[in-house]
CSV table of C-alpha atoms and ligand atoms in Angstrom, one decimal:
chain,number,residue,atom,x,y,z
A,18,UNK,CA,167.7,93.6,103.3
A,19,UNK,CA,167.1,90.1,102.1
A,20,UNK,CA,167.7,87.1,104.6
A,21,UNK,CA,168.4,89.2,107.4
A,22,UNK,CA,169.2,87.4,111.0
A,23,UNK,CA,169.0,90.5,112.7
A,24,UNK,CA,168.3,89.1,116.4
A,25,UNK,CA,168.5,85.6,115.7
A,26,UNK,CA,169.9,83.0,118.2
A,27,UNK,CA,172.3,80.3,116.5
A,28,UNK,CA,174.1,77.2,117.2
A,29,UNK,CA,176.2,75.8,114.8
A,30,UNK,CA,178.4,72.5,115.8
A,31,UNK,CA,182.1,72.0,114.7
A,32,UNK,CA,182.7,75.1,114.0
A,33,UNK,CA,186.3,75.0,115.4
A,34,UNK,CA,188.2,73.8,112.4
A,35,UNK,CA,190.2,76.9,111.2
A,36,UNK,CA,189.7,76.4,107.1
A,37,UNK,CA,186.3,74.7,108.0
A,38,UNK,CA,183.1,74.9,106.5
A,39,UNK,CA,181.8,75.5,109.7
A,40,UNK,CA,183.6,78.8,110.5
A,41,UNK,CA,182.4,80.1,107.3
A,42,UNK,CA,178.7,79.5,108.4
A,43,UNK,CA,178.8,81.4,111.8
A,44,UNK,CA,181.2,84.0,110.3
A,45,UNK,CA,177.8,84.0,107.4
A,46,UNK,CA,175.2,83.6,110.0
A,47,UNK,CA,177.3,86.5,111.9
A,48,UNK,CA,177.4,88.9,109.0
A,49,UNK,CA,174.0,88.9,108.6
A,50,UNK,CA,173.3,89.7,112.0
A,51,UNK,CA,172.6,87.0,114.1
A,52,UNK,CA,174.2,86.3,117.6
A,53,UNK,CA,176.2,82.7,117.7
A,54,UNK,CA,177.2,79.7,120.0
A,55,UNK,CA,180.1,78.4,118.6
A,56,UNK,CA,180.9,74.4,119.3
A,57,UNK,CA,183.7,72.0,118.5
A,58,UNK,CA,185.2,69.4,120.1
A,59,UNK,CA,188.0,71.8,119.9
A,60,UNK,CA,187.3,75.1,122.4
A,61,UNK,CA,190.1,76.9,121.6
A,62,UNK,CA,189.2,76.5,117.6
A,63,UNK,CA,186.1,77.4,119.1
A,64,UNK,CA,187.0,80.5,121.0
A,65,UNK,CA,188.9,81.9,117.6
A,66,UNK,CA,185.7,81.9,115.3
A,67,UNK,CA,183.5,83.1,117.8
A,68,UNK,CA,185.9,86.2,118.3
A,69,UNK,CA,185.9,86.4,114.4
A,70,UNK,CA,182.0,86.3,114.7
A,71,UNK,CA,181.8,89.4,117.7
A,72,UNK,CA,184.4,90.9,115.5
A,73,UNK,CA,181.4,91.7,113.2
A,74,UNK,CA,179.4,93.5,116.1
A,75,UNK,CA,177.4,90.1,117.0
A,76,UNK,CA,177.0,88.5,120.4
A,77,UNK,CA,178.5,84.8,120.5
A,78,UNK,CA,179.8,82.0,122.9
A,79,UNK,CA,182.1,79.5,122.2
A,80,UNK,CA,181.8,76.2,124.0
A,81,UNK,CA,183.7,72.7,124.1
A,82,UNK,CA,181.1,70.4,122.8
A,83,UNK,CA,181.1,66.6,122.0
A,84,UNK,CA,178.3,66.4,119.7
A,85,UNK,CA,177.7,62.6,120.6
A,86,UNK,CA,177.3,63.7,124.2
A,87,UNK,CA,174.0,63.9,125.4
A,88,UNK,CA,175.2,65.5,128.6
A,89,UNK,CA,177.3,68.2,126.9
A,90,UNK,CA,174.7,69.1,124.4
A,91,UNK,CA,172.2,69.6,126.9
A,92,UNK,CA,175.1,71.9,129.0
A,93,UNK,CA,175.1,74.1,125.7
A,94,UNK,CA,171.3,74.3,125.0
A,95,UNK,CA,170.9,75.4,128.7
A,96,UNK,CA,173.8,77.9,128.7
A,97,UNK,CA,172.2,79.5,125.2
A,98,UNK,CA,168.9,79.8,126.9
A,99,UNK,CA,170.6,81.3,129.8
A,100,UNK,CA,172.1,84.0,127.7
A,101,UNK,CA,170.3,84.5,124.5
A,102,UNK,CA,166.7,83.1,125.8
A,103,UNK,CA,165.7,81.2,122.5
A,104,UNK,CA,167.2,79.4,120.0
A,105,UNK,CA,166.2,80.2,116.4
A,106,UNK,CA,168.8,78.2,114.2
A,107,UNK,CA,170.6,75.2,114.8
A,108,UNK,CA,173.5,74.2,112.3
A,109,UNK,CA,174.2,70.7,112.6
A,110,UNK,CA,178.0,70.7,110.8
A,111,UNK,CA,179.9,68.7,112.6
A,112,UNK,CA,181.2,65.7,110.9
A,113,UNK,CA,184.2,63.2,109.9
A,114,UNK,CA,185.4,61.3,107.5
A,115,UNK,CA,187.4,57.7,106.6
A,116,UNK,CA,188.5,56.8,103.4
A,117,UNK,CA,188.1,52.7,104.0
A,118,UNK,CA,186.6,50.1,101.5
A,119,UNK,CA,183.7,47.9,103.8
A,120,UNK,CA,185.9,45.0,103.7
A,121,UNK,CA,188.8,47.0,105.7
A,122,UNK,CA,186.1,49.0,107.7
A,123,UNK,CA,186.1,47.5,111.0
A,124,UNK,CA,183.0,48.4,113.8
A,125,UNK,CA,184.3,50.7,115.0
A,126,UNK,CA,184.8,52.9,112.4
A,127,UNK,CA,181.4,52.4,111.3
A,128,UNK,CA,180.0,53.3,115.0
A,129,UNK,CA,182.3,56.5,114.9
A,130,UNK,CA,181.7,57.3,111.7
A,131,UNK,CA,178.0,57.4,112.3
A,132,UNK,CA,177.9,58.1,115.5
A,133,UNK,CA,179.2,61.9,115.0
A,134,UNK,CA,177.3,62.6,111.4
A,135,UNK,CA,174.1,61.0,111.7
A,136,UNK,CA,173.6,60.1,115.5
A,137,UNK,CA,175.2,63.9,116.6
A,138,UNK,CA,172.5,65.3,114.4
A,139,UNK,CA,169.5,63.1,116.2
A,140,UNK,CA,170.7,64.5,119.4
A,141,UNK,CA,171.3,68.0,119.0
A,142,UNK,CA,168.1,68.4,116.9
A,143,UNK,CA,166.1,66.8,120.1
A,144,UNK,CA,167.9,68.9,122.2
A,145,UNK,CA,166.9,72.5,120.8
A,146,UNK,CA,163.0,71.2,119.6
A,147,UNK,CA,161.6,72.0,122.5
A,148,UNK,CA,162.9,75.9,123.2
A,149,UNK,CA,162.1,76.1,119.2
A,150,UNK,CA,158.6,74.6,119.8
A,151,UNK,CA,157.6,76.7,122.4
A,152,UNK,CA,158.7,79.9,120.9
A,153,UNK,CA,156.9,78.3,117.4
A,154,UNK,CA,160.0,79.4,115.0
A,155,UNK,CA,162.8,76.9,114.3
A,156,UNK,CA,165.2,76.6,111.6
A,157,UNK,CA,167.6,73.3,111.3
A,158,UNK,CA,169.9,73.0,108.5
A,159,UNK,CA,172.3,69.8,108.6
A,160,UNK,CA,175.0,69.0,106.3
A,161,UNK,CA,174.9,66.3,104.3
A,162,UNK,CA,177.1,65.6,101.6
A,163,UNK,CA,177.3,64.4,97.5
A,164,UNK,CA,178.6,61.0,99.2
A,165,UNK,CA,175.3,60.2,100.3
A,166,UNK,CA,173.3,61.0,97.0
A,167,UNK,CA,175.9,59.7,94.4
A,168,UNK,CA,177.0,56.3,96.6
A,169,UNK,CA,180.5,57.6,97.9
A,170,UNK,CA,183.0,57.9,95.3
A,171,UNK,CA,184.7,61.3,96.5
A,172,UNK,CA,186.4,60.5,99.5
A,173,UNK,CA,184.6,59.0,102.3
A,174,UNK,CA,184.0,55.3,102.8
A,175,UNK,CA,180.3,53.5,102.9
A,176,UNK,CA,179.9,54.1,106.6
A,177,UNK,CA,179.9,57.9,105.9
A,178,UNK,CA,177.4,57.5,102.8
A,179,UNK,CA,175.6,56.0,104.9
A,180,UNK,CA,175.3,58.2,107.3
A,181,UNK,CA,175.3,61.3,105.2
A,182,UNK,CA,172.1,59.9,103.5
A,183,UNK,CA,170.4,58.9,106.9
A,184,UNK,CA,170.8,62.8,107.9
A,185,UNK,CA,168.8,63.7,104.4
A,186,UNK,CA,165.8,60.9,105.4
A,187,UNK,CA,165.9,62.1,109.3
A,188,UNK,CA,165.5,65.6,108.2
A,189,UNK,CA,162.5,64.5,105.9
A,190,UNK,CA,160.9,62.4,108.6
A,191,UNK,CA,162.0,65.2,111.4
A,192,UNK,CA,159.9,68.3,108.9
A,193,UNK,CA,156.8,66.0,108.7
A,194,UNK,CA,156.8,65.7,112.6
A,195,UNK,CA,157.8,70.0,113.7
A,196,UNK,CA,156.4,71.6,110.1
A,197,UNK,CA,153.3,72.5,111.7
A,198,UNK,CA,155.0,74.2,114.6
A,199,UNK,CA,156.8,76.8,112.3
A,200,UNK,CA,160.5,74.6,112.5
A,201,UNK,CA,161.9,73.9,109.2
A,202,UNK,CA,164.3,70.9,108.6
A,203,UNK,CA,166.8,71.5,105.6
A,204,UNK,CA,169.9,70.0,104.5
A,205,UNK,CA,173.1,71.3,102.6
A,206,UNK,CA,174.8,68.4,100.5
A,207,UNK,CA,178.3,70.1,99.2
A,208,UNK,CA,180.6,68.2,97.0
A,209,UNK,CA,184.6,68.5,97.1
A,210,UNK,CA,185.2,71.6,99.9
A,211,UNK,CA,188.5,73.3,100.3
A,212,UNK,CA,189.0,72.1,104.1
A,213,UNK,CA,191.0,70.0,106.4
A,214,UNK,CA,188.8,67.1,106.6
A,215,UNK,CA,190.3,65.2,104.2
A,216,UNK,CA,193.6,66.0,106.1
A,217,UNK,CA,195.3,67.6,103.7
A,218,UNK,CA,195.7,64.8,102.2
A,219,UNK,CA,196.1,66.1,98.4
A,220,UNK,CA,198.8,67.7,96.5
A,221,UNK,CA,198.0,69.6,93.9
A,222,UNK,CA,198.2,66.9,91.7
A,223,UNK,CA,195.7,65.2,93.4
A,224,UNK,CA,193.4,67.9,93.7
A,225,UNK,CA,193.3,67.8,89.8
A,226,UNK,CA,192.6,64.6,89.6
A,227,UNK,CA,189.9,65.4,92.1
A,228,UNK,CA,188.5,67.9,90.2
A,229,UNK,CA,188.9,67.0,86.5
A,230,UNK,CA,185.1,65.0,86.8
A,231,UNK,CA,183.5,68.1,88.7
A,232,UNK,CA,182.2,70.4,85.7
A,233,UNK,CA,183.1,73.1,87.2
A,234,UNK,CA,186.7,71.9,87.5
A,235,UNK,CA,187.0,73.0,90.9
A,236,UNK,CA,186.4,72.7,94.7
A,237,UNK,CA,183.8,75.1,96.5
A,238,UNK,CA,185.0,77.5,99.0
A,239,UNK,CA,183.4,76.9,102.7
A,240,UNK,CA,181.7,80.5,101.5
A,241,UNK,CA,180.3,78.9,98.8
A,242,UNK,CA,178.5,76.1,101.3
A,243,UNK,CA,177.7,79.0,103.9
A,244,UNK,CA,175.6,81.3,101.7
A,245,UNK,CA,173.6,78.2,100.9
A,246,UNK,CA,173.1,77.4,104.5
A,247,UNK,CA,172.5,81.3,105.5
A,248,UNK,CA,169.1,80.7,102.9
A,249,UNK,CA,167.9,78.4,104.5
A,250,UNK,CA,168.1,79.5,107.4
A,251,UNK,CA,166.4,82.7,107.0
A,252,UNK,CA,162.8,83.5,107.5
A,253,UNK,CA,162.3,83.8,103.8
A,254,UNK,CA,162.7,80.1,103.5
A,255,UNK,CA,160.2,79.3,105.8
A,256,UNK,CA,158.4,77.0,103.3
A,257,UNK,CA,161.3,75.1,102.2
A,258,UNK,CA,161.3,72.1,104.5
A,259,UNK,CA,162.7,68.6,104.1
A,260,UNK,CA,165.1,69.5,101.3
A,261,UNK,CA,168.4,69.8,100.3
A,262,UNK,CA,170.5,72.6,98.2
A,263,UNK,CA,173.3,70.5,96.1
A,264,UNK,CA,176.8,73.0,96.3
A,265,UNK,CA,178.7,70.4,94.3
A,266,UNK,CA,179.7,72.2,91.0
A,267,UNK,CA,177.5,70.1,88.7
A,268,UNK,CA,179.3,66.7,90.3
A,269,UNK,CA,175.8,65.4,91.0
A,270,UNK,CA,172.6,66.5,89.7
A,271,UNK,CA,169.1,64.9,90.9
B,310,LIG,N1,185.1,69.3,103.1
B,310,LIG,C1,184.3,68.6,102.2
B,310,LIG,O1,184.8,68.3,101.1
B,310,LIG,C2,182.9,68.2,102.6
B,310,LIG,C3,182.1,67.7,101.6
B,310,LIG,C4,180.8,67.3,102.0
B,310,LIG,C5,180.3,67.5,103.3
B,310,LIG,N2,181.2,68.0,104.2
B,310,LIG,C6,180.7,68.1,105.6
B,310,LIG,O2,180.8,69.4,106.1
B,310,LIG,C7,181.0,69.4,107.5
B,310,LIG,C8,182.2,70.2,107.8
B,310,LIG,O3,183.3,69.7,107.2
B,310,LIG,P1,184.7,70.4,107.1
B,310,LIG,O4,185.2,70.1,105.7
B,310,LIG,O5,184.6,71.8,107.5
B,310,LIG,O6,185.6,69.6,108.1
B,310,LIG,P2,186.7,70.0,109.1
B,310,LIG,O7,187.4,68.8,109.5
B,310,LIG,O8,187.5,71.2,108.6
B,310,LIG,O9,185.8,70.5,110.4
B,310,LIG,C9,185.0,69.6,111.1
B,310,LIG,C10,185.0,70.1,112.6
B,310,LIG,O10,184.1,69.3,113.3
B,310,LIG,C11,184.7,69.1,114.6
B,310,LIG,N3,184.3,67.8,115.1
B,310,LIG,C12,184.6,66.5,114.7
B,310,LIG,N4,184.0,65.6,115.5
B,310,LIG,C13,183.2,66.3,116.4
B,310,LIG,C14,182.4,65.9,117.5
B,310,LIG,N5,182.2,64.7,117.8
B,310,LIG,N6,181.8,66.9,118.2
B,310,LIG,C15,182.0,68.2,117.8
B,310,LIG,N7,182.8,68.6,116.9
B,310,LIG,C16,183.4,67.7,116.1
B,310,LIG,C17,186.2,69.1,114.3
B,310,LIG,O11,186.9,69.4,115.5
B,310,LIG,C18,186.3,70.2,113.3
B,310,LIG,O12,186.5,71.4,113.8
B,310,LIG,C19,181.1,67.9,107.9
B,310,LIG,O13,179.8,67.5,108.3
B,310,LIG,C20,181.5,67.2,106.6
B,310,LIG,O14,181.1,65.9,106.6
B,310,LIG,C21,182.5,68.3,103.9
């Protein structure tokens, strides 16, 4: 079988949100075989995927996690070492959003904003390098997002541009340093997604509007944004590093 995770250890963070993108990557990362530690701020979001996940004959955990806590990062690297022994793939997912024009944006809703996208991705990646370093395997997939490539314009406000495009630069930076060392550093930059982070803000009217730009006239499905993460987070993209896959139905293209 392709992409098989067969024995794989993976963490993937907000993973709690029920129609999230993030369920849809441990229930991907799951069906292919590999055990999962399931975080969210949320633990009894949490504790529902990762008994979707075991549904599916795989080990997981589910933990509260604060992805801007050093301290509670750390907790969950420890406890997966505990248990699993190694850590193989670390999905950096969790992430917010603010629709605010710079002259509203106060802050603090820059700091927050960034803080859990770009600054929650600095310190979970730290935390995992060294069991991935020593074992020489690593594979860490962050999600960016179109916002950061096409300058905002979907949703989001500046802040979380900003800090959507700093995750694409840290991971490039990041693969230069851990390359050598058999850890790969990858991104996934979807456009519009199907999910609750925009609050369910959108009617259906709306959601045409949304979509009337996007050439192909829809949203993706979280599924669709899994299957792209599941790649590269396989061993048979072990020389991808640095990049990013674009899931945004032709709304972008490079
Ligand atoms: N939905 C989209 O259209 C879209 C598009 C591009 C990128 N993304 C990105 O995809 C990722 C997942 O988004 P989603 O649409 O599934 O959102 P969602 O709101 O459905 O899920 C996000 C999850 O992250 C958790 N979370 C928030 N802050 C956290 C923190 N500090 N620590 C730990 N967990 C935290 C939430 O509890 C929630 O369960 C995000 O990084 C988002 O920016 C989403």
């Amino acid at each position: 079988m392709l992409f098989s995770l067969k024995g794989r250890t993976a963490i993937v963070t907000g993973a709690g949100s029920r129609r999230g993108i993030g369920r849809s990557i441990v229930l991907a990362l799951a069906g292919q075989g590999a055990n999962v530690v399931v975080c969210d701020l949320d633990p009894d979001g949490a504790k529902e995927t990762a008994a979707a996940a075991a549904a599916l004959g795989v080990k997981t955990e589910a933990y509260k996690c604060n992805v801007v806590n050093e301290q509670e990062i750390k907790e969950v690297v420890g406890k997966t070492l505990e248990k699993f022994g190694k850590i193989d793939i670390l999905v950096n997912n969790a992430g917010i959003t603010q629709p605010v024009k710079v002259l509203s944006m106060s802050e603090a809703d820059w700091d927050r904003i960034v803080d859990v996208n770009l600054k929650g991705t600095f310190l979970f990646s730290k935390a995992v390098l060294p069991a991935m370093l020593e074992k020489g395997y690593g594979r860490i997939v962050n999600m960016s997002s179109v916002s950061a490539k096409r300058g905002g314009g979907v949703f989001g406000g500046a802040h979380y541009s900003a800090a959507k495009s700093g995750i694409l630069a840290f991971g490039k930076a990041l693969s230069r340093e851990v390359a050598p060392n058999g850890i790969t550093i990858n991104a996934v930059a979807p456009g519009l997604v199907a999910t609750d982070i925009r609050g369910g803000l959108e009617d259906e009217e709306t959601q045409v509007k949304m979509t009337a730009d996007i050439p192909c006239r829809r949203m993706a499905t979280p599924e669709e944004v899994a299957a792209a993460v599941c790649f590269l987070a396989s061993d048979e993209a072990g020389y991808i590093t640095g990049e990013e896959i674009d899931v945004n139905g032709g709304s972008h293209m490079d």
